[in-house]
């Protein structure tokens, strides 16, 4: 039985028009070795050819009975197994979970269409015609709303239509037990071309542009420095960078890196054959690769330490060791800080010293998401960061860096494949192994850059090719600009309210608002209308932002050209802020440690590395504040306070602490005592203090905040403590009672 798989994170390989194999895989001759007659037979020379000499009368009946005494089950067990065995369960293909999602989606659409035109789905399969298929796919491409009335983006690529057709053929085969007629299949390809033209589907494939090492450095630096993107917990920012650094040299599928566990790592102190100090080797095994046509063999990648590394921001060892020390992952109980690594040596006559990790962490994911706690965030026990979450972080940081095209994890996979292909140090077989390809065809079809990385005109003229320049111009970072807009301005966002659809939904909400008090049905309609309005505004804002970004490059180029030709020169953009001045104190310490200059001595280099690792460990526990670009009123409030002559932060914090207690007139406080308690743990110049000591408009608003942000995230194993009163709280009831009696916060 063949196991066939459509990977979700690499689906573009299919949707780009590649052939999806329908062939069956046959078992190899090695599969029958388990039945080899020459296997160990306890030292006897009896073979299958000796069966002719067998005489049942030569065996004593009692000895024959004892021969079968060792079986676990009686004969009735096996007779029952034969009778209850359902062979029909093995008639179809064995698909992976990702493939099943796609196939079920097409089957559900087929059922919806048949219901829509009042036809039985099974009979429609059995009597399918070219006209019926044309109508079905025309209906499919015309879908604009999905589940619960949510608006779909719609199909835009003809390659996606080809993928739908391949999925349908498999669904048809599953439903009827037969493959689709070959003649009908050939005719349908012409129908699909006409449908693609009718619905204006694009034939252009997604650009497989590469993220070079210089682009990667810019991406990592932006991820480290930016405050326009908040990760909630500092460790998530570190994990986002570590993901990029592990993906870049391997060319692996992004999901296989995300699924790495601590048990897949092996840390080794190795002796350098070329001489010099010992180096730390990081070996990680990528086990969860794509399983199309069978599970792939695991592969292990080794990354040696780079001494005197000019950029610690690209050091895998620095970031990974930071995560390991953060979670005290080493088996040796005394190995608790990076400074201890320099005290280790290798036994004479041996080549390496393994540095084992704790067995209890073997099945724990490295890339785990954060969970909301009573007063902040903490890393989850073993809840994996999804591919969508990681891809969203990378895309956002790429926008902040000034990238013109969206940055995706596959940019690094494309780059690794193309670099391996050009390198004399990597054979085609090794490249295919790194990319998990059976041969070179997938690389040539989907990974080889469509922008030719070479200087063909110089070659035919006999000149020296300018390959470095051409290679840089074909990367995603060559058009980088810090001036490129990354968010809508207030006026641009407000212009969405003038859109006819938004105005129509707003009028509908006003009408339902007047009726909701008198009808339960009207209340449900009101909530649904509010949700639709919110979704429509978000969709329009995304579309407007993308339109502005797409048009900005050429428009800004014209402005720059005109300014220079008119003698104004290159005009600096005042909206571009220096990211250094915006960084929070803990974030600035992290960046300073990773940007430390290269030392001249090996001892100095070790100190530089250890300081960077300690900074990463410290930053992992930091609860990040809100992103600066999304804060609407904090800057204005700070300016207003400074004009009115408010006291400095330390005094304002003292006033905030005193305001969270019930006064004699029994007026309920309007500040959250838990948030104020968190502010007491921060440094006085930390900008998060203003957010934490925020004064709510009413005590009722404070109650809503307390329930949604604190009480809803309270877990049974949380250790409760009031930081303001400096007292432990025994349980949830004690916590709520303390909040009401002492701080006037009703829950």
CSV table of N, CA and C in Angstrom, one decimal, residues 371 373 378 381 713-720:
chain,number,residue,atom,x,y,z
A,371,UNK,N,2.5,31.4,26.6
A,371,UNK,CA,1.1,31.3,27.1
A,371,UNK,C,1.0,32.5,28.0
A,373,UNK,N,-0.1,34.4,31.3
A,373,UNK,CA,-0.2,34.1,32.7
A,373,UNK,C,-0.9,35.3,33.4
A,378,UNK,N,4.8,33.3,29.8
A,378,UNK,CA,5.8,32.4,30.0
A,378,UNK,C,5.8,31.3,28.9
A,381,UNK,N,4.7,24.5,28.2
A,381,UNK,CA,5.4,23.2,28.5
A,381,UNK,C,5.9,22.5,27.2
A,713,UNK,N,-6.6,34.2,32.7
A,713,UNK,CA,-5.3,33.5,32.5
A,713,UNK,C,-4.8,32.8,33.7
A,714,UNK,N,-5.5,32.8,34.8
A,714,UNK,CA,-5.1,32.2,36.1
A,714,UNK,C,-5.2,30.7,36.0
A,715,UNK,N,-4.1,30.0,36.3
A,715,UNK,CA,-4.0,28.5,36.3
A,715,UNK,C,-3.9,28.0,37.7
A,716,UNK,N,-4.3,26.7,37.8
A,716,UNK,CA,-4.3,26.1,39.1
A,716,UNK,C,-2.9,26.1,39.8
A,717,UNK,N,-1.8,25.9,39.0
A,717,UNK,CA,-0.5,25.8,39.6
A,717,UNK,C,0.2,27.1,39.7
A,718,UNK,N,-0.5,28.3,39.4
A,718,UNK,CA,0.2,29.6,39.5
A,718,UNK,C,0.4,29.9,41.0
A,719,UNK,N,1.6,30.5,41.3
A,719,UNK,CA,1.9,31.0,42.6
A,719,UNK,C,1.5,32.4,42.7
A,720,UNK,N,0.4,32.7,43.5
A,720,UNK,CA,-0.2,34.0,43.6
A,720,UNK,C,0.5,34.8,44.6
